[in-house]
Amino acid sequence: MKHLLGVCIIILWACAQGGMSRILNESSIVKAHQQWMIKYGRTYTNDLEMEKRFQIFKEKFEYIEKFNNAGNKSYTLGLNPHSDLTNEEFIASYHGFKAPSHLNSSQIRSNTILFNLTSISPPYLDYLDWRSKGAVTDIKDQNKCGACWAFASVAAVEAVYQISEGILVPLSEQQLIDCDKKSEGCVSGSFDNGFQAIIDSDGVLQEADYPYQALVQTCQLNEYSEPDAYISSYKYIKQNDEEQLLAAVTQQPVTVSISPSPEFQAYEEGVYSGSCGTENTHAVTIVGYGTTEEGLKYWLIKNSWSKNWGEDGYMRIRRQSGGPEGHCGLAKFGGYPVI
Protein backbone atom coordinates (compact mmCIF):
# COMPACT_ATOMS: atom_id res chain seq x y z
CA MET A 1 0.00 0.00 0.00
CA LYS A 2 2.84 2.36 0.89
CA HIS A 3 4.48 1.49 -2.42
CA LEU A 4 1.28 2.30 -4.34
CA LEU A 5 0.92 5.59 -2.47
CA GLY A 6 4.50 6.48 -3.36
CA VAL A 7 3.90 5.76 -7.03
CA CYS A 8 0.78 7.97 -7.01
CA ILE A 9 2.70 10.81 -5.39
CA ILE A 10 5.43 10.56 -8.01
CA ILE A 11 2.84 10.59 -10.83
CA LEU A 12 1.06 13.60 -9.35
CA TRP A 13 4.37 15.40 -8.88
CA ALA A 14 5.36 14.68 -12.48
CA CYS A 15 2.02 15.98 -13.77
CA ALA A 16 2.35 19.11 -11.68
CA GLN A 17 5.88 19.67 -12.95
CA GLY A 18 4.74 19.17 -16.55
CA GLY A 19 1.90 21.64 -16.08
CA MET A 20 4.23 24.15 -14.44
CA SER A 21 6.71 23.70 -17.31
CA ARG A 22 3.97 24.44 -19.85
CA ILE A 23 2.92 27.53 -17.89
CA LEU A 24 6.49 28.76 -17.71
CA ASN A 25 6.99 28.06 -21.40
CA GLU A 26 3.80 29.93 -22.32
CA SER A 27 4.89 32.79 -20.08
CA SER A 28 8.30 32.98 -21.73
CA ILE A 29 6.70 33.08 -25.20
CA VAL A 30 4.30 35.84 -24.09
CA LYS A 31 7.30 37.81 -22.84
CA ALA A 32 9.21 37.17 -26.07
CA HIS A 33 6.19 38.35 -28.09
CA GLN A 34 5.92 41.53 -26.05
CA GLN A 35 9.62 42.25 -26.52
CA TRP A 36 9.28 41.54 -30.23
CA MET A 37 6.31 43.94 -30.52
CA ILE A 38 8.33 46.71 -28.84
CA LYS A 39 11.39 46.06 -31.01
CA TYR A 40 9.46 46.28 -34.27
CA GLY A 41 6.79 48.77 -33.20
CA ARG A 42 3.96 46.31 -33.76
CA THR A 43 0.45 47.15 -32.53
CA TYR A 44 -2.89 45.39 -33.01
CA THR A 45 -6.36 46.80 -33.48
CA ASN A 46 -8.10 44.66 -30.83
CA ASP A 47 -7.72 41.65 -28.51
CA LEU A 48 -8.93 39.18 -31.15
CA GLU A 49 -6.25 40.33 -33.57
CA MET A 50 -3.70 40.23 -30.75
CA GLU A 51 -4.58 36.62 -29.91
CA LYS A 52 -4.51 35.57 -33.56
CA ARG A 53 -1.08 37.10 -34.12
CA PHE A 54 0.25 35.68 -30.86
CA GLN A 55 -0.70 32.14 -31.88
CA ILE A 56 1.11 32.57 -35.22
CA PHE A 57 4.10 34.03 -33.42
CA LYS A 58 4.09 31.20 -30.88
CA GLU A 59 4.13 28.53 -33.59
CA LYS A 60 7.08 30.20 -35.34
CA PHE A 61 8.90 30.84 -32.05
CA GLU A 62 8.65 27.19 -31.01
CA TYR A 63 9.76 25.99 -34.45
CA ILE A 64 12.79 28.31 -34.42
CA GLU A 65 13.79 27.25 -30.89
CA LYS A 66 13.49 23.57 -31.75
CA PHE A 67 15.44 24.00 -34.99
CA ASN A 68 18.30 25.97 -33.44
CA ASN A 69 18.57 23.71 -30.39
CA ALA A 70 18.95 20.67 -32.65
CA GLY A 71 22.17 22.13 -34.07
CA ASN A 72 24.25 20.44 -36.76
CA LYS A 73 23.19 22.95 -39.43
CA SER A 74 25.15 25.44 -41.48
CA TYR A 75 22.65 28.18 -40.65
CA THR A 76 20.33 29.38 -37.88
CA LEU A 77 16.80 30.75 -37.85
CA GLY A 78 15.48 33.73 -35.94
CA LEU A 79 12.60 36.11 -35.35
CA ASN A 80 12.16 39.04 -37.71
CA PRO A 81 9.51 41.71 -38.45
CA HIS A 82 7.36 39.12 -40.25
CA SER A 83 7.13 36.54 -37.47
CA ASP A 84 3.41 37.12 -36.81
CA LEU A 85 2.34 36.59 -40.43
CA THR A 86 1.05 33.30 -41.80
CA ASN A 87 3.02 31.83 -44.68
CA GLU A 88 0.19 32.71 -47.05
CA GLU A 89 0.13 36.33 -45.86
CA PHE A 90 3.88 36.63 -46.22
CA ILE A 91 3.89 35.23 -49.75
CA ALA A 92 1.08 37.58 -50.80
CA SER A 93 2.89 40.65 -49.45
CA TYR A 94 6.61 39.96 -49.80
CA HIS A 95 7.02 37.78 -52.89
CA GLY A 96 5.88 38.86 -56.38
CA PHE A 97 8.17 37.35 -59.01
CA LYS A 98 6.48 36.14 -62.19
CA ALA A 99 8.52 34.08 -64.63
CA PRO A 100 9.04 35.73 -68.04
CA SER A 101 6.13 34.61 -70.21
CA HIS A 102 8.28 33.53 -73.16
CA LEU A 103 10.30 31.15 -70.97
CA ASN A 104 7.80 28.32 -71.05
CA SER A 105 8.12 24.88 -69.48
CA SER A 106 9.34 23.19 -72.68
CA GLN A 107 12.18 25.70 -72.95
CA ILE A 108 13.10 25.08 -69.34
CA ARG A 109 13.10 21.32 -69.85
CA SER A 110 15.31 21.60 -72.91
CA ASN A 111 17.65 23.99 -71.05
CA THR A 112 17.46 26.50 -73.88
CA ILE A 113 20.44 28.86 -74.01
CA LEU A 114 19.15 32.41 -74.21
CA PHE A 115 22.55 33.86 -73.51
CA ASN A 116 25.79 31.96 -73.06
CA LEU A 117 28.88 33.56 -71.55
CA THR A 118 31.30 31.55 -73.63
CA SER A 119 33.81 34.40 -73.80
CA ILE A 120 34.46 34.25 -70.05
CA SER A 121 36.37 31.24 -68.83
CA PRO A 122 37.73 29.95 -65.49
CA PRO A 123 39.63 30.20 -63.29
CA TYR A 124 37.52 32.63 -61.25
CA LEU A 125 38.33 34.30 -57.98
CA ASP A 126 37.57 32.14 -54.94
CA TYR A 127 35.72 35.03 -53.33
CA LEU A 128 33.89 38.06 -54.69
CA ASP A 129 31.77 40.67 -52.92
CA TRP A 130 30.52 43.56 -55.03
CA ARG A 131 29.72 45.50 -51.85
CA SER A 132 33.44 45.91 -51.16
CA LYS A 133 33.84 47.31 -54.69
CA GLY A 134 31.28 50.04 -54.03
CA ALA A 135 28.67 48.68 -56.44
CA VAL A 136 25.84 47.88 -54.00
CA THR A 137 23.45 50.33 -52.34
CA ASP A 138 22.02 49.86 -48.85
CA ILE A 139 19.38 47.23 -48.15
CA LYS A 140 15.85 48.41 -48.89
CA ASP A 141 12.43 47.28 -47.65
CA GLN A 142 9.67 46.45 -50.12
CA ASN A 143 7.20 46.43 -47.22
CA LYS A 144 3.79 44.89 -47.89
CA CYS A 145 4.04 45.20 -51.65
CA GLY A 146 4.91 42.28 -53.92
CA ALA A 147 7.44 44.31 -55.88
CA CYS A 148 10.53 42.18 -55.27
CA TRP A 149 10.95 42.08 -59.04
CA ALA A 150 11.40 45.87 -59.12
CA PHE A 151 13.89 45.87 -56.23
CA ALA A 152 15.97 43.07 -57.74
CA SER A 153 15.96 44.76 -61.16
CA VAL A 154 16.91 48.16 -59.78
CA ALA A 155 19.69 46.70 -57.61
CA ALA A 156 21.31 45.23 -60.72
CA VAL A 157 20.98 48.54 -62.59
CA GLU A 158 22.47 50.47 -59.65
CA ALA A 159 25.42 48.10 -59.69
CA VAL A 160 26.17 48.11 -63.43
CA TYR A 161 25.84 51.89 -63.56
CA GLN A 162 28.42 52.22 -60.78
CA ILE A 163 30.75 49.73 -62.47
CA SER A 164 30.45 51.56 -65.80
CA GLU A 165 30.19 55.21 -64.73
CA GLY A 166 31.71 55.20 -61.25
CA ILE A 167 28.54 56.60 -59.69
CA LEU A 168 26.53 54.74 -57.04
CA VAL A 169 23.10 56.19 -56.40
CA PRO A 170 19.90 54.60 -55.02
CA LEU A 171 17.46 54.40 -57.91
CA SER A 172 13.67 54.34 -57.96
CA GLU A 173 11.73 51.08 -57.66
CA GLN A 174 8.55 53.14 -57.53
CA GLN A 175 9.12 54.27 -61.11
CA LEU A 176 8.97 50.66 -62.25
CA ILE A 177 5.93 49.89 -60.11
CA ASP A 178 4.02 52.84 -61.55
CA CYS A 179 5.28 52.91 -65.13
CA ASP A 180 5.96 49.29 -66.15
CA LYS A 181 2.63 48.38 -67.70
CA LYS A 182 3.72 44.81 -68.51
CA SER A 183 4.08 44.01 -64.80
CA GLU A 184 1.45 44.23 -62.08
CA GLY A 185 2.89 46.64 -59.57
CA CYS A 186 2.56 45.29 -56.03
CA VAL A 187 1.14 41.98 -57.27
CA SER A 188 3.80 40.53 -59.55
CA GLY A 189 6.36 41.27 -62.21
CA SER A 190 9.52 40.01 -63.89
CA PHE A 191 13.02 41.45 -64.02
CA ASP A 192 13.16 41.54 -67.82
CA ASN A 193 10.03 43.70 -67.94
CA GLY A 194 11.63 45.92 -65.31
CA PHE A 195 14.77 46.33 -67.40
CA GLN A 196 12.71 46.99 -70.53
CA ALA A 197 10.65 49.63 -68.73
CA ILE A 198 13.85 51.48 -67.85
CA ILE A 199 14.99 51.31 -71.47
CA ASP A 200 11.59 52.54 -72.72
CA SER A 201 11.72 55.47 -70.28
CA ASP A 202 15.25 56.40 -71.39
CA GLY A 203 16.50 55.70 -67.89
CA VAL A 204 15.49 55.65 -64.24
CA LEU A 205 15.29 58.44 -61.66
CA GLN A 206 16.91 58.55 -58.26
CA GLU A 207 14.94 57.15 -55.37
CA ALA A 208 15.04 60.61 -53.76
CA ASP A 209 13.27 62.12 -56.79
CA TYR A 210 10.73 59.32 -57.15
CA PRO A 211 10.41 57.87 -53.62
CA TYR A 212 9.02 54.47 -52.71
CA GLN A 213 5.38 54.36 -51.57
CA ALA A 214 4.70 50.57 -51.40
CA LEU A 215 1.59 51.00 -53.57
CA VAL A 216 0.72 51.59 -57.21
CA GLN A 217 0.30 55.18 -58.38
CA THR A 218 -0.16 56.93 -61.70
CA CYS A 219 3.16 57.06 -63.54
CA GLN A 220 4.88 60.31 -62.52
CA LEU A 221 7.28 60.51 -65.47
CA ASN A 222 6.83 63.35 -67.91
CA GLU A 223 8.75 65.20 -70.61
CA TYR A 224 10.67 67.11 -67.94
CA SER A 225 11.91 64.02 -66.12
CA GLU A 226 15.69 63.70 -66.27
CA PRO A 227 16.81 60.11 -65.55
CA ASP A 228 19.86 59.61 -63.33
CA ALA A 229 20.91 56.25 -64.74
CA TYR A 230 20.28 54.30 -67.92
CA ILE A 231 20.84 50.94 -69.59
CA SER A 232 20.89 50.03 -73.27
CA SER A 233 19.81 46.38 -73.11
CA TYR A 234 19.72 43.28 -70.94
CA LYS A 235 20.76 39.67 -71.24
CA TYR A 236 19.42 36.34 -70.01
CA ILE A 237 21.67 33.69 -68.52
CA LYS A 238 21.53 30.08 -69.60
CA GLN A 239 18.88 28.37 -67.48
CA ASN A 240 19.74 25.77 -64.87
CA ASP A 241 23.49 26.32 -65.14
CA GLU A 242 25.35 27.64 -62.08
CA GLU A 243 28.62 27.85 -64.01
CA GLN A 244 27.06 30.34 -66.40
CA LEU A 245 25.62 32.19 -63.43
CA LEU A 246 29.05 32.31 -61.82
CA ALA A 247 30.58 33.67 -65.02
CA ALA A 248 28.00 36.47 -65.05
CA VAL A 249 28.45 37.37 -61.37
CA THR A 250 32.20 37.77 -61.90
CA GLN A 251 31.30 40.65 -64.22
CA GLN A 252 28.49 42.33 -62.25
CA PRO A 253 25.60 41.64 -59.83
CA VAL A 254 22.85 39.54 -61.39
CA THR A 255 19.08 39.40 -60.87
CA VAL A 256 17.65 35.92 -60.22
CA SER A 257 14.47 34.37 -58.94
CA ILE A 258 14.21 31.99 -56.02
CA SER A 259 11.77 29.58 -54.38
CA PRO A 260 11.52 30.45 -50.66
CA SER A 261 9.99 28.30 -47.91
CA PRO A 262 8.76 29.24 -44.40
CA GLU A 263 12.19 28.15 -43.15
CA PHE A 264 13.84 30.44 -45.71
CA GLN A 265 11.71 33.33 -44.46
CA ALA A 266 13.00 32.80 -40.89
CA TYR A 267 16.67 32.70 -41.95
CA GLU A 268 19.00 34.56 -39.57
CA GLU A 269 22.63 33.75 -40.42
CA GLY A 270 25.00 31.19 -41.92
CA VAL A 271 24.93 29.40 -45.27
CA TYR A 272 21.35 28.42 -46.02
CA SER A 273 21.03 24.83 -47.20
CA GLY A 274 17.51 24.15 -45.92
CA SER A 275 14.08 23.60 -47.40
CA CYS A 276 12.74 25.47 -50.42
CA GLY A 277 9.36 26.18 -51.93
CA THR A 278 7.95 24.58 -55.05
CA GLU A 279 7.85 27.62 -57.37
CA ASN A 280 10.09 30.62 -58.00
CA THR A 281 7.97 33.41 -56.53
CA HIS A 282 10.61 35.83 -55.25
CA ALA A 283 13.36 37.87 -56.93
CA VAL A 284 16.74 38.80 -55.41
CA THR A 285 20.11 40.04 -56.61
CA ILE A 286 23.30 37.98 -56.41
CA VAL A 287 26.09 40.36 -55.34
CA GLY A 288 28.90 37.88 -54.71
CA TYR A 289 29.99 34.39 -53.79
CA GLY A 290 32.54 32.59 -51.64
CA THR A 291 33.48 29.51 -49.64
CA THR A 292 33.37 29.09 -45.85
CA GLU A 293 36.32 27.84 -43.79
CA GLU A 294 34.52 24.50 -43.70
CA GLY A 295 34.57 24.37 -47.50
CA LEU A 296 30.89 25.16 -48.06
CA LYS A 297 30.36 27.15 -51.26
CA TYR A 298 27.75 29.91 -51.20
CA TRP A 299 26.11 32.71 -53.15
CA LEU A 300 25.71 36.12 -51.50
CA ILE A 301 22.28 37.55 -52.24
CA LYS A 302 20.82 40.97 -51.57
CA ASN A 303 17.19 40.79 -50.48
CA SER A 304 14.50 43.48 -50.08
CA TRP A 305 13.00 42.45 -46.74
CA SER A 306 14.81 45.15 -44.68
CA LYS A 307 18.01 44.98 -42.62
CA ASN A 308 16.08 43.16 -39.91
CA TRP A 309 16.01 39.96 -41.98
CA GLY A 310 18.96 37.61 -42.38
CA GLU A 311 22.52 38.91 -42.17
CA ASP A 312 21.58 42.61 -42.12
CA GLY A 313 19.36 42.08 -45.14
CA TYR A 314 21.65 39.64 -46.98
CA MET A 315 21.74 35.86 -47.21
CA ARG A 316 24.45 33.36 -47.96
CA ILE A 317 22.85 30.40 -49.72
CA ARG A 318 24.33 27.09 -50.81
CA ARG A 319 26.18 27.12 -54.15
CA GLN A 320 26.63 23.95 -56.22
CA SER A 321 24.26 21.96 -54.02
CA GLY A 322 23.78 19.23 -56.63
CA GLY A 323 20.75 20.06 -58.78
CA PRO A 324 21.19 21.95 -62.07
CA GLU A 325 18.60 24.54 -61.02
CA GLY A 326 20.65 25.56 -57.99
CA HIS A 327 19.52 25.64 -54.38
CA CYS A 328 15.93 26.89 -54.15
CA GLY A 329 15.89 27.22 -57.94
CA LEU A 330 18.14 30.30 -58.08
CA ALA A 331 19.68 29.22 -61.41
CA LYS A 332 16.31 28.84 -63.18
CA PHE A 333 15.81 32.44 -64.28
CA GLY A 334 18.66 34.95 -64.33
CA GLY A 335 19.51 38.14 -66.17
CA TYR A 336 21.41 41.39 -65.97
CA PRO A 337 21.32 44.87 -67.51
CA VAL A 338 23.86 46.17 -70.00
CA ILE A 339 25.12 49.73 -70.54
Coordinates of C-alpha atoms in Angstrom, one line a residue:
M1 CA 0.0 0.0 0.0
K2 CA 2.8 2.4 0.9
H3 CA 4.5 1.5 -2.4
L4 CA 1.3 2.3 -4.3
L5 CA 0.9 5.6 -2.5
G6 CA 4.5 6.5 -3.4
V7 CA 3.9 5.8 -7.0
C8 CA 0.8 8.0 -7.0
I9 CA 2.7 10.8 -5.4
I10 CA 5.4 10.6 -8.0
I11 CA 2.8 10.6 -10.8
L12 CA 1.1 13.6 -9.3
W13 CA 4.4 15.4 -8.9
A14 CA 5.4 14.7 -12.5
C15 CA 2.0 16.0 -13.8
A16 CA 2.3 19.1 -11.7
Q17 CA 5.9 19.7 -13.0
G18 CA 4.7 19.2 -16.6
G19 CA 1.9 21.6 -16.1
M20 CA 4.2 24.1 -14.4
S21 CA 6.7 23.7 -17.3
R22 CA 4.0 24.4 -19.8
I23 CA 2.9 27.5 -17.9
L24 CA 6.5 28.8 -17.7
N25 CA 7.0 28.1 -21.4
E26 CA 3.8 29.9 -22.3
S27 CA 4.9 32.8 -20.1
S28 CA 8.3 33.0 -21.7
I29 CA 6.7 33.1 -25.2
V30 CA 4.3 35.8 -24.1
K31 CA 7.3 37.8 -22.8
A32 CA 9.2 37.2 -26.1
H33 CA 6.2 38.4 -28.1
Q34 CA 5.9 41.5 -26.1
Q35 CA 9.6 42.3 -26.5
W36 CA 9.3 41.5 -30.2
M37 CA 6.3 43.9 -30.5
I38 CA 8.3 46.7 -28.8
K39 CA 11.4 46.1 -31.0
Y40 CA 9.5 46.3 -34.3
G41 CA 6.8 48.8 -33.2
R42 CA 4.0 46.3 -33.8
T43 CA 0.4 47.2 -32.5
Y44 CA -2.9 45.4 -33.0
T45 CA -6.4 46.8 -33.5
N46 CA -8.1 44.7 -30.8
D47 CA -7.7 41.7 -28.5
L48 CA -8.9 39.2 -31.2
E49 CA -6.3 40.3 -33.6
M50 CA -3.7 40.2 -30.8
E51 CA -4.6 36.6 -29.9
K52 CA -4.5 35.6 -33.6
R53 CA -1.1 37.1 -34.1
F54 CA 0.3 35.7 -30.9
Q55 CA -0.7 32.1 -31.9
I56 CA 1.1 32.6 -35.2
F57 CA 4.1 34.0 -33.4
K58 CA 4.1 31.2 -30.9
E59 CA 4.1 28.5 -33.6
K60 CA 7.1 30.2 -35.3
F61 CA 8.9 30.8 -32.0
E62 CA 8.6 27.2 -31.0
Y63 CA 9.8 26.0 -34.4
I64 CA 12.8 28.3 -34.4
E65 CA 13.8 27.3 -30.9
K66 CA 13.5 23.6 -31.8
F67 CA 15.4 24.0 -35.0
N68 CA 18.3 26.0 -33.4
N69 CA 18.6 23.7 -30.4
A70 CA 19.0 20.7 -32.7
G71 CA 22.2 22.1 -34.1
N72 CA 24.3 20.4 -36.8
K73 CA 23.2 22.9 -39.4
S74 CA 25.2 25.4 -41.5
Y75 CA 22.7 28.2 -40.6
T76 CA 20.3 29.4 -37.9
L77 CA 16.8 30.7 -37.9
G78 CA 15.5 33.7 -35.9
L79 CA 12.6 36.1 -35.3
N80 CA 12.2 39.0 -37.7
P81 CA 9.5 41.7 -38.4
H82 CA 7.4 39.1 -40.3
S83 CA 7.1 36.5 -37.5
D84 CA 3.4 37.1 -36.8
L85 CA 2.3 36.6 -40.4
T86 CA 1.1 33.3 -41.8
N87 CA 3.0 31.8 -44.7
E88 CA 0.2 32.7 -47.0
E89 CA 0.1 36.3 -45.9
F90 CA 3.9 36.6 -46.2
I91 CA 3.9 35.2 -49.7
A92 CA 1.1 37.6 -50.8
S93 CA 2.9 40.7 -49.5
Y94 CA 6.6 40.0 -49.8
H95 CA 7.0 37.8 -52.9
G96 CA 5.9 38.9 -56.4
F97 CA 8.2 37.3 -59.0
K98 CA 6.5 36.1 -62.2
A99 CA 8.5 34.1 -64.6
P100 CA 9.0 35.7 -68.0
S101 CA 6.1 34.6 -70.2
H102 CA 8.3 33.5 -73.2
L103 CA 10.3 31.1 -71.0
N104 CA 7.8 28.3 -71.1
S105 CA 8.1 24.9 -69.5
S106 CA 9.3 23.2 -72.7
Q107 CA 12.2 25.7 -73.0
I108 CA 13.1 25.1 -69.3
R109 CA 13.1 21.3 -69.9
S110 CA 15.3 21.6 -72.9
N111 CA 17.6 24.0 -71.0
T112 CA 17.5 26.5 -73.9
I113 CA 20.4 28.9 -74.0
L114 CA 19.1 32.4 -74.2
F115 CA 22.5 33.9 -73.5
N116 CA 25.8 32.0 -73.1
L117 CA 28.9 33.6 -71.5
T118 CA 31.3 31.5 -73.6
S119 CA 33.8 34.4 -73.8
I120 CA 34.5 34.2 -70.1
S121 CA 36.4 31.2 -68.8
P122 CA 37.7 29.9 -65.5
P123 CA 39.6 30.2 -63.3
Y124 CA 37.5 32.6 -61.3
L125 CA 38.3 34.3 -58.0
D126 CA 37.6 32.1 -54.9
Y127 CA 35.7 35.0 -53.3
L128 CA 33.9 38.1 -54.7
D129 CA 31.8 40.7 -52.9
W130 CA 30.5 43.6 -55.0
R131 CA 29.7 45.5 -51.9
S132 CA 33.4 45.9 -51.2
K133 CA 33.8 47.3 -54.7
G134 CA 31.3 50.0 -54.0
A135 CA 28.7 48.7 -56.4
V136 CA 25.8 47.9 -54.0
T137 CA 23.5 50.3 -52.3
D138 CA 22.0 49.9 -48.8
I139 CA 19.4 47.2 -48.2
K140 CA 15.9 48.4 -48.9
D141 CA 12.4 47.3 -47.7
Q142 CA 9.7 46.5 -50.1
N143 CA 7.2 46.4 -47.2
K144 CA 3.8 44.9 -47.9
C145 CA 4.0 45.2 -51.6
G146 CA 4.9 42.3 -53.9
A147 CA 7.4 44.3 -55.9
C148 CA 10.5 42.2 -55.3
W149 CA 10.9 42.1 -59.0
A150 CA 11.4 45.9 -59.1
F151 CA 13.9 45.9 -56.2
A152 CA 16.0 43.1 -57.7
S153 CA 16.0 44.8 -61.2
V154 CA 16.9 48.2 -59.8
A155 CA 19.7 46.7 -57.6
A156 CA 21.3 45.2 -60.7
V157 CA 21.0 48.5 -62.6
E158 CA 22.5 50.5 -59.6
A159 CA 25.4 48.1 -59.7
V160 CA 26.2 48.1 -63.4
Y161 CA 25.8 51.9 -63.6
Q162 CA 28.4 52.2 -60.8
I163 CA 30.8 49.7 -62.5
S164 CA 30.5 51.6 -65.8
E165 CA 30.2 55.2 -64.7
G166 CA 31.7 55.2 -61.2
I167 CA 28.5 56.6 -59.7
L168 CA 26.5 54.7 -57.0
V169 CA 23.1 56.2 -56.4
P170 CA 19.9 54.6 -55.0
L171 CA 17.5 54.4 -57.9
S172 CA 13.7 54.3 -58.0
E173 CA 11.7 51.1 -57.7
Q174 CA 8.5 53.1 -57.5
Q175 CA 9.1 54.3 -61.1
L176 CA 9.0 50.7 -62.2
I177 CA 5.9 49.9 -60.1
D178 CA 4.0 52.8 -61.5
C179 CA 5.3 52.9 -65.1
D180 CA 6.0 49.3 -66.1
K181 CA 2.6 48.4 -67.7
K182 CA 3.7 44.8 -68.5
S183 CA 4.1 44.0 -64.8
E184 CA 1.5 44.2 -62.1
G185 CA 2.9 46.6 -59.6
C186 CA 2.6 45.3 -56.0
V187 CA 1.1 42.0 -57.3
S188 CA 3.8 40.5 -59.5
G189 CA 6.4 41.3 -62.2
S190 CA 9.5 40.0 -63.9
F191 CA 13.0 41.4 -64.0
D192 CA 13.2 41.5 -67.8
N193 CA 10.0 43.7 -67.9
G194 CA 11.6 45.9 -65.3
F195 CA 14.8 46.3 -67.4
Q196 CA 12.7 47.0 -70.5
A197 CA 10.6 49.6 -68.7
I198 CA 13.9 51.5 -67.9
I199 CA 15.0 51.3 -71.5
D200 CA 11.6 52.5 -72.7
S201 CA 11.7 55.5 -70.3
D202 CA 15.2 56.4 -71.4
G203 CA 16.5 55.7 -67.9
V204 CA 15.5 55.7 -64.2
L205 CA 15.3 58.4 -61.7
Q206 CA 16.9 58.5 -58.3
E207 CA 14.9 57.1 -55.4
A208 CA 15.0 60.6 -53.8
D209 CA 13.3 62.1 -56.8
Y210 CA 10.7 59.3 -57.2
P211 CA 10.4 57.9 -53.6
Y212 CA 9.0 54.5 -52.7
Q213 CA 5.4 54.4 -51.6
A214 CA 4.7 50.6 -51.4
L215 CA 1.6 51.0 -53.6
V216 CA 0.7 51.6 -57.2
Q217 CA 0.3 55.2 -58.4
T218 CA -0.2 56.9 -61.7
C219 CA 3.2 57.1 -63.5
Q220 CA 4.9 60.3 -62.5
L221 CA 7.3 60.5 -65.5
N222 CA 6.8 63.4 -67.9
E223 CA 8.8 65.2 -70.6
Y224 CA 10.7 67.1 -67.9
S225 CA 11.9 64.0 -66.1
E226 CA 15.7 63.7 -66.3
P227 CA 16.8 60.1 -65.5
D228 CA 19.9 59.6 -63.3
A229 CA 20.9 56.2 -64.7
Y230 CA 20.3 54.3 -67.9
I231 CA 20.8 50.9 -69.6
S232 CA 20.9 50.0 -73.3
S233 CA 19.8 46.4 -73.1
Y234 CA 19.7 43.3 -70.9
K235 CA 20.8 39.7 -71.2
Y236 CA 19.4 36.3 -70.0
I237 CA 21.7 33.7 -68.5
K238 CA 21.5 30.1 -69.6
Q239 CA 18.9 28.4 -67.5
N240 CA 19.7 25.8 -64.9
D241 CA 23.5 26.3 -65.1
E242 CA 25.4 27.6 -62.1
E243 CA 28.6 27.8 -64.0
Q244 CA 27.1 30.3 -66.4
L245 CA 25.6 32.2 -63.4
L246 CA 29.1 32.3 -61.8
A247 CA 30.6 33.7 -65.0
A248 CA 28.0 36.5 -65.0
V249 CA 28.4 37.4 -61.4
T250 CA 32.2 37.8 -61.9
Q251 CA 31.3 40.7 -64.2
Q252 CA 28.5 42.3 -62.3
P253 CA 25.6 41.6 -59.8
V254 CA 22.9 39.5 -61.4
T255 CA 19.1 39.4 -60.9
V256 CA 17.7 35.9 -60.2
S257 CA 14.5 34.4 -58.9
I258 CA 14.2 32.0 -56.0
S259 CA 11.8 29.6 -54.4
P260 CA 11.5 30.4 -50.7
S261 CA 10.0 28.3 -47.9
P262 CA 8.8 29.2 -44.4
E263 CA 12.2 28.2 -43.1
F264 CA 13.8 30.4 -45.7
Q265 CA 11.7 33.3 -44.5
A266 CA 13.0 32.8 -40.9
Y267 CA 16.7 32.7 -42.0
E268 CA 19.0 34.6 -39.6
E269 CA 22.6 33.8 -40.4
G270 CA 25.0 31.2 -41.9
V271 CA 24.9 29.4 -45.3
Y272 CA 21.3 28.4 -46.0
S273 CA 21.0 24.8 -47.2
G274 CA 17.5 24.2 -45.9
S275 CA 14.1 23.6 -47.4
C276 CA 12.7 25.5 -50.4
G277 CA 9.4 26.2 -51.9
T278 CA 7.9 24.6 -55.1
E279 CA 7.8 27.6 -57.4
N280 CA 10.1 30.6 -58.0
T281 CA 8.0 33.4 -56.5
H282 CA 10.6 35.8 -55.3
A283 CA 13.4 37.9 -56.9
V284 CA 16.7 38.8 -55.4
T285 CA 20.1 40.0 -56.6
I286 CA 23.3 38.0 -56.4
V287 CA 26.1 40.4 -55.3
G288 CA 28.9 37.9 -54.7
Y289 CA 30.0 34.4 -53.8
G290 CA 32.5 32.6 -51.6
T291 CA 33.5 29.5 -49.6
T292 CA 33.4 29.1 -45.8
E293 CA 36.3 27.8 -43.8
E294 CA 34.5 24.5 -43.7
G295 CA 34.6 24.4 -47.5
L296 CA 30.9 25.2 -48.1
K297 CA 30.4 27.2 -51.3
Y298 CA 27.7 29.9 -51.2
W299 CA 26.1 32.7 -53.2
L300 CA 25.7 36.1 -51.5
I301 CA 22.3 37.5 -52.2
K302 CA 20.8 41.0 -51.6
N303 CA 17.2 40.8 -50.5
S304 CA 14.5 43.5 -50.1
W305 CA 13.0 42.5 -46.7
S306 CA 14.8 45.1 -44.7
K307 CA 18.0 45.0 -42.6
N308 CA 16.1 43.2 -39.9
W309 CA 16.0 40.0 -42.0
G310 CA 19.0 37.6 -42.4
E311 CA 22.5 38.9 -42.2
D312 CA 21.6 42.6 -42.1
G313 CA 19.4 42.1 -45.1
Y314 CA 21.6 39.6 -47.0
M315 CA 21.7 35.9 -47.2
R316 CA 24.5 33.4 -48.0
I317 CA 22.9 30.4 -49.7
R318 CA 24.3 27.1 -50.8
R319 CA 26.2 27.1 -54.2
Q320 CA 26.6 23.9 -56.2
S321 CA 24.3 22.0 -54.0
G322 CA 23.8 19.2 -56.6
G323 CA 20.7 20.1 -58.8
P324 CA 21.2 22.0 -62.1
E325 CA 18.6 24.5 -61.0
G326 CA 20.7 25.6 -58.0
H327 CA 19.5 25.6 -54.4
C328 CA 15.9 26.9 -54.1
G329 CA 15.9 27.2 -57.9
L330 CA 18.1 30.3 -58.1
A331 CA 19.7 29.2 -61.4
K332 CA 16.3 28.8 -63.2
F333 CA 15.8 32.4 -64.3
G334 CA 18.7 34.9 -64.3
G335 CA 19.5 38.1 -66.2
Y336 CA 21.4 41.4 -66.0
P337 CA 21.3 44.9 -67.5
V338 CA 23.9 46.2 -70.0
I339 CA 25.1 49.7 -70.5

